[in-house]
CSV table of C-alpha atoms in Angstrom, one decimal:
chain,number,residue,atom,x,y,z
A,1,MET,CA,-84.9,30.4,14.7
A,2,ALA,CA,-83.2,27.2,16.0
A,3,ALA,CA,-81.2,29.2,18.6
A,4,ALA,CA,-84.3,31.0,19.8
A,5,LEU,CA,-86.1,27.7,20.2
A,6,VAL,CA,-83.3,26.3,22.3
A,7,VAL,CA,-83.7,29.3,24.7
A,8,CYS,CA,-87.4,28.8,24.9
A,9,LEU,CA,-86.9,25.1,25.7
A,10,HIS,CA,-84.4,25.7,28.5
A,11,VAL,CA,-86.1,28.6,30.3
A,12,PRO,CA,-89.2,26.8,31.7
A,13,LEU,CA,-87.1,23.7,32.7
A,14,ARG,CA,-84.4,25.5,34.6
A,15,ALA,CA,-85.2,26.0,38.3
A,16,GLN,CA,-84.5,29.3,40.0
A,17,CYS,CA,-82.0,27.7,42.4
A,18,PRO,CA,-80.5,29.7,45.2
A,19,ALA,CA,-76.7,30.2,45.4
A,20,PRO,CA,-75.0,27.2,47.2
A,21,GLN,CA,-74.1,27.6,50.8
A,22,ILE,CA,-70.6,26.6,50.0
A,23,SER,CA,-69.0,28.4,47.0
A,24,THR,CA,-67.1,25.3,45.9
A,25,ASP,CA,-70.3,23.2,45.5
A,26,ALA,CA,-71.9,22.4,42.1
A,27,VAL,CA,-75.6,23.0,41.8
A,28,VAL,CA,-78.0,20.9,39.8
A,29,LEU,CA,-79.7,23.0,37.1
A,30,LEU,CA,-81.4,20.2,35.2
A,31,GLN,CA,-82.0,16.6,36.1
A,32,SER,CA,-83.8,13.6,34.6
A,33,GLY,CA,-83.8,9.9,35.5
A,34,ASP,CA,-81.4,8.1,37.8
A,35,VAL,CA,-78.9,10.7,39.1
A,36,SER,CA,-77.3,10.3,42.5
A,37,LYS,CA,-74.3,11.2,44.6
A,38,LEU,CA,-72.3,9.1,47.1
A,39,ARG,CA,-72.6,10.9,50.4
A,40,ASP,CA,-69.5,9.3,52.0
A,41,ALA,CA,-67.1,6.4,51.9
A,42,SER,CA,-69.9,4.0,53.0
A,43,GLY,CA,-71.2,4.1,49.4
A,44,TYR,CA,-74.7,5.3,50.5
A,45,ARG,CA,-76.4,6.8,47.4
A,46,GLU,CA,-78.5,10.0,47.7
A,47,SER,CA,-80.8,10.9,44.8
A,48,LEU,CA,-80.2,14.3,43.2
A,49,SER,CA,-82.8,16.7,41.8
A,50,GLN,CA,-83.0,20.2,40.6
A,51,CYS,CA,-81.3,22.7,42.9
A,52,GLY,CA,-79.5,19.9,44.8
A,53,SER,CA,-75.8,20.3,45.3
A,54,VAL,CA,-72.6,18.3,45.2
A,55,HIS,CA,-69.6,18.9,47.5
A,56,GLN,CA,-66.0,18.6,46.7
A,57,GLN,CA,-64.7,15.0,46.4
A,58,GLN,CA,-68.3,13.6,46.1
A,59,VAL,CA,-69.0,11.0,43.5
A,60,ILE,CA,-71.8,11.6,40.9
A,61,LYS,CA,-73.4,8.5,39.3
A,62,THR,CA,-76.1,8.2,36.6
A,63,GLY,CA,-78.1,5.2,35.6
A,64,SER,CA,-79.1,4.1,32.1
A,65,ASP,CA,-81.7,6.9,32.0
A,66,GLY,CA,-79.9,9.5,34.0
A,67,TYR,CA,-78.9,13.0,32.9
A,68,ALA,CA,-78.0,16.2,34.8
A,69,LYS,CA,-76.5,19.6,34.2
A,70,PHE,CA,-74.5,21.2,36.9
A,71,GLN,CA,-73.2,24.8,37.5
A,72,VAL,CA,-70.2,25.9,39.5
A,73,SER,CA,-69.5,29.3,41.2
A,74,ASP,CA,-67.7,30.9,38.2
A,75,GLY,CA,-70.6,30.1,35.9
A,76,SER,CA,-69.0,27.1,34.2
A,77,THR,CA,-71.3,24.1,33.6
A,78,PHE,CA,-71.0,20.5,32.9
A,79,GLU,CA,-73.5,17.9,31.6
A,80,VAL,CA,-73.4,14.3,32.8
A,81,PHE,CA,-75.0,11.6,30.5
A,82,PRO,CA,-76.3,8.1,31.2
A,83,ASN,CA,-74.1,5.4,32.7
A,84,THR,CA,-71.5,7.8,33.9
A,85,GLN,CA,-69.5,7.9,37.1
A,86,LEU,CA,-67.2,10.8,38.1
A,87,THR,CA,-65.7,12.6,41.1
A,88,TYR,CA,-66.4,16.3,41.5
A,89,ARG,CA,-63.2,18.2,42.4
A,90,LYS,CA,-61.3,15.1,43.5
A,91,THR,CA,-58.5,17.3,44.9
A,92,PHE,CA,-58.8,20.7,46.5
A,93,GLY,CA,-56.2,22.2,44.2
A,94,VAL,CA,-57.0,25.3,42.0
A,95,GLY,CA,-58.3,24.3,38.6
A,96,ASP,CA,-59.3,20.7,39.4
A,97,LEU,CA,-62.9,20.2,38.1
A,98,LEU,CA,-63.8,16.6,37.3
A,99,ASN,CA,-62.3,13.1,37.4
A,100,VAL,CA,-64.3,11.0,35.0
A,101,TRP,CA,-64.1,7.3,35.7
A,102,LEU,CA,-66.5,6.1,33.1
A,103,GLY,CA,-69.1,7.5,30.7
A,104,LYS,CA,-69.7,10.8,28.9
A,105,VAL,CA,-69.5,14.5,30.0
A,106,LYS,CA,-69.7,17.8,28.2
A,107,VAL,CA,-67.9,20.7,29.8
A,108,TYR,CA,-68.5,24.5,29.2
A,109,ILE,CA,-65.7,26.5,30.9
A,110,GLN,CA,-66.9,30.1,31.4
A,111,HIS,CA,-64.4,33.0,31.4
A,112,LEU,CA,-64.2,36.8,30.8
A,113,PRO,CA,-63.0,37.9,27.3
A,114,GLY,CA,-59.3,37.6,27.1
A,115,VAL,CA,-58.9,36.2,30.6
A,116,PRO,CA,-58.1,32.4,30.8
A,117,ASN,CA,-59.9,30.2,33.4
A,118,PRO,CA,-57.6,27.2,33.8
A,119,ASN,CA,-59.3,24.0,34.7
A,120,ASN,CA,-58.4,20.3,34.5
A,121,VAL,CA,-60.5,17.3,33.7
A,122,THR,CA,-58.8,13.9,34.3
A,123,THR,CA,-59.7,10.3,33.5
A,124,PRO,CA,-57.8,7.1,34.4
A,125,THR,CA,-55.5,7.7,31.3
A,126,ALA,CA,-55.7,11.3,30.4
A,127,LEU,CA,-55.2,14.9,31.7
A,128,ILE,CA,-57.2,17.5,29.8
A,129,SER,CA,-56.1,21.1,30.4
A,130,VAL,CA,-58.3,23.9,29.4
A,131,ARG,CA,-58.5,27.7,29.8
A,132,GLY,CA,-62.0,28.5,28.8
A,133,THR,CA,-63.6,26.2,26.2
A,134,VAL,CA,-66.3,23.7,25.2
A,135,PHE,CA,-65.4,20.0,24.9
A,136,ASP,CA,-66.5,16.4,25.4
A,137,VAL,CA,-64.9,13.6,27.3
A,138,ASP,CA,-66.0,10.0,26.8
A,139,VAL,CA,-64.3,7.3,29.0
A,140,GLU,CA,-65.3,4.3,26.8
A,141,ASP,CA,-64.4,1.3,28.9
A,142,ALA,CA,-63.1,0.1,32.3
A,143,ASP,CA,-59.5,0.3,31.1
A,144,GLY,CA,-59.9,4.1,30.8
A,145,THR,CA,-59.8,4.5,27.0
A,146,THR,CA,-60.7,8.1,26.6
A,147,PHE,CA,-62.1,10.0,23.6
A,148,VAL,CA,-61.7,13.8,23.7
A,149,THR,CA,-63.3,16.1,21.1
A,150,LEU,CA,-63.3,19.9,21.1
A,151,ASP,CA,-66.1,22.4,20.0
A,152,GLU,CA,-64.5,25.7,21.0
A,153,GLY,CA,-61.2,27.1,22.2
A,154,ILE,CA,-58.1,25.0,22.8
A,155,VAL,CA,-57.3,22.1,25.0
A,156,ASP,CA,-54.1,20.2,25.7
A,157,VAL,CA,-54.3,16.4,26.3
A,158,ARG,CA,-51.6,14.5,28.1
A,159,HIS,CA,-51.2,10.7,28.6
A,160,LEU,CA,-51.0,9.7,32.2
A,161,LEU,CA,-49.5,6.3,31.7
A,162,VAL,CA,-47.2,6.4,28.7
A,163,ALA,CA,-44.5,9.0,27.8
A,164,SER,CA,-46.0,10.8,24.8
A,165,PRO,CA,-46.1,14.2,23.1
A,166,VAL,CA,-48.8,16.5,24.4
A,167,VAL,CA,-51.6,16.8,21.8
A,168,ARG,CA,-53.2,20.3,21.4
A,169,LEU,CA,-56.7,20.2,20.0
A,170,ILE,CA,-58.3,23.0,18.0
A,171,PRO,CA,-62.1,23.2,17.2
A,172,GLY,CA,-63.3,20.1,15.4
A,173,GLY,CA,-60.2,18.1,16.6
A,174,SER,CA,-60.2,14.9,18.6
A,175,VAL,CA,-57.9,12.4,20.2
A,176,ARG,CA,-58.3,8.9,21.7
A,177,VAL,CA,-56.1,8.0,24.7
A,178,ILE,CA,-55.4,4.3,24.8
A,179,PRO,CA,-53.9,2.9,28.0
A,180,ASN,CA,-50.8,1.2,26.6
A,181,GLN,CA,-50.2,3.2,23.4
A,182,PRO,CA,-48.3,6.6,23.0
A,183,LEU,CA,-50.6,9.5,22.5
A,184,ALA,CA,-51.0,10.8,18.9
A,185,PRO,CA,-53.6,13.1,17.3
A,186,LEU,CA,-56.2,11.3,15.2
A,187,ALA,CA,-56.2,11.5,11.5
A,188,ARG,CA,-58.5,14.1,10.0
A,189,ASP,CA,-62.1,12.9,10.3
A,190,LYS,CA,-63.6,14.7,7.3
A,191,SER,CA,-67.1,13.5,7.8
A,192,GLY,CA,-67.0,13.9,11.6
A,193,ILE,CA,-68.6,10.5,12.2
A,194,ALA,CA,-67.3,10.0,15.7
A,195,ARG,CA,-68.4,13.5,16.7
A,196,LYS,CA,-71.8,13.0,15.2
A,197,ILE,CA,-72.3,9.7,17.0
A,198,LEU,CA,-71.4,11.3,20.3
A,199,GLN,CA,-73.7,14.3,19.6
A,200,MET,CA,-76.6,11.9,18.9
A,201,ALA,CA,-76.2,10.1,22.2
A,202,GLN,CA,-76.2,13.5,24.0
A,203,ASP,CA,-79.2,14.8,22.1
A,204,ALA,CA,-81.1,11.6,23.0
A,205,ALA,CA,-80.5,12.1,26.8
A,206,ARG,CA,-81.5,15.8,26.6
A,207,GLN,CA,-84.7,14.8,24.6
A,208,VAL,CA,-85.8,12.5,27.4
A,209,LEU,CA,-85.5,15.4,29.8
A,210,TYR,CA,-87.8,17.6,27.7
A,211,GLN,CA,-90.3,14.9,27.1
A,212,ARG,CA,-90.6,14.2,30.8
A,213,ALA,CA,-91.1,17.9,31.5
A,214,GLY,CA,-93.8,18.1,28.8
A,215,ALA,CA,-91.9,20.7,26.8
A,216,PRO,CA,-92.4,20.9,23.0
A,217,SER,CA,-89.7,19.6,20.7
A,218,VAL,CA,-88.3,20.8,17.4
A,219,GLY,CA,-90.1,18.1,15.5
A,220,GLY,CA,-93.6,19.3,16.6
A,221,SER,CA,-95.9,19.1,19.6
A,222,GLY,CA,-96.0,16.2,22.0
A,223,GLY,CA,-92.2,15.8,22.2
A,224,SER,CA,-91.9,13.6,19.1
A,225,GLY,CA,-89.0,15.3,17.4
A,226,PRO,CA,-85.4,15.9,18.3
A,227,VAL,CA,-84.4,18.7,20.6
A,228,ALA,CA,-82.2,21.4,19.1
A,229,THR,CA,-79.0,21.9,21.0
A,230,SER,CA,-76.4,24.6,21.1
A,231,THR,CA,-73.0,24.9,22.8
A,232,GLY,CA,-73.9,28.5,23.6
A,233,ALA,CA,-71.4,31.3,24.0
A,234,GLN,CA,-69.4,29.9,26.9
A,235,GLY,CA,-66.2,28.9,25.2
A,236,ASP,CA,-63.3,30.8,23.9
A,237,LYS,CA,-64.2,33.2,21.1
A,238,GLY,CA,-62.1,34.4,18.2
A,239,LYS,CA,-59.9,31.4,18.2
A,240,THR,CA,-58.6,29.8,15.0
A,241,THR,CA,-60.9,27.1,13.7
A,242,GLY,CA,-60.3,24.0,11.8
A,243,THR,CA,-61.0,20.3,11.5
A,244,THR,CA,-57.7,18.7,12.3
A,245,THR,CA,-55.7,17.9,15.5
A,246,SER,CA,-52.1,18.9,16.1
A,247,GLY,CA,-49.4,17.8,18.5
A,248,SER,CA,-47.3,20.2,20.6
A,249,GLY,CA,-44.1,18.9,19.1
A,250,SER,CA,-42.5,18.0,22.4
A,251,THR,CA,-42.4,14.6,24.2
A,252,THR,CA,-42.9,14.5,27.9
A,253,GLY,CA,-42.2,11.8,30.3
A,254,ALA,CA,-45.1,9.9,31.8
A,255,PRO,CA,-46.5,11.6,34.9
A,256,THR,CA,-46.3,9.8,38.2
A,257,GLY,CA,-49.4,7.7,37.5
A,258,ALA,CA,-53.1,7.7,36.8
A,259,PRO,CA,-55.5,9.0,39.4
A,260,THR,CA,-56.1,6.7,42.3
A,261,GLY,CA,-59.1,5.9,44.5
A,262,ALA,CA,-61.6,5.1,41.8
A,263,PRO,CA,-65.0,4.4,43.4
A,264,THR,CA,-66.2,0.8,43.3
A,265,GLY,CA,-69.3,-0.5,41.6
A,266,ALA,CA,-68.9,1.4,38.4
A,267,PRO,CA,-71.8,1.0,35.9
A,268,THR,CA,-71.5,-1.1,32.8
A,269,ALA,CA,-69.4,0.7,30.3
A,270,PRO,CA,-71.2,2.3,27.4
A,271,PRO,CA,-70.2,1.1,23.9
A,272,PRO,CA,-67.4,3.2,22.3
A,273,PRO,CA,-68.3,5.7,19.6
A,274,GLY,CA,-68.5,4.1,16.2
A,275,GLY,CA,-66.1,4.9,13.4
A,276,GLY,CA,-63.1,5.1,15.7
A,277,GLY,CA,-63.0,8.9,15.4
A,278,GLY,CA,-60.9,8.7,12.2
A,279,ASP,CA,-57.9,7.0,13.8
A,280,GLU,CA,-57.8,4.1,11.4
């Protein structure tokens, strides 16, 4: 019943957007609040709305009430939450998707059964390599401290600043990338506190969207209750599940450096997830 309700909530809010004129563009499926893109190096901000598009190397910014969901040509989608700043396809290389400078995103990589769809998401400190999966990235502060948690599939996380083992996450696993510390998987978070806090923040942003659109909520009429959410069927299926993280067992040298060219004027950093993700 909950899954059916999610479908009912999404259908009336999703605009029937035409295909983008440029296949590498990302199209806005859903939008609420302050969401904009930087048109060029001058820093001019242009508001985004449903069916708008973002070109390669353009910066997406959200304000304190901003939320948007984008789709790319292969069917993959990503959600951008309040107080977030990122560059869409910062480089023109194959597999480059997002460079998140600050804030929270949720990524759903679409792929055919048994056929990987390699993509990379980077932050000032981390490189997240995926094949077809559902995961969250939270850049917690201006130093680039990055929290990565996985819902479906498998992702490899590498430190961009410190020589460290590559950490491979399985569903339910998480890792925090700290600028000056070697990368290590977090201890098992049996209660999933960090993941729950992150999910609550995401649900709150989605709820505002439905309330503004006048859609019903799970809690009853008038939009007073929480919105049911689902990761859908976009990630890897049939993968081993679990609640712990694991390292790859090999140590690699630090790459040539963190991404450069971060846009100026980043919004105030959101507070880090509570509970430390079980890394104490």
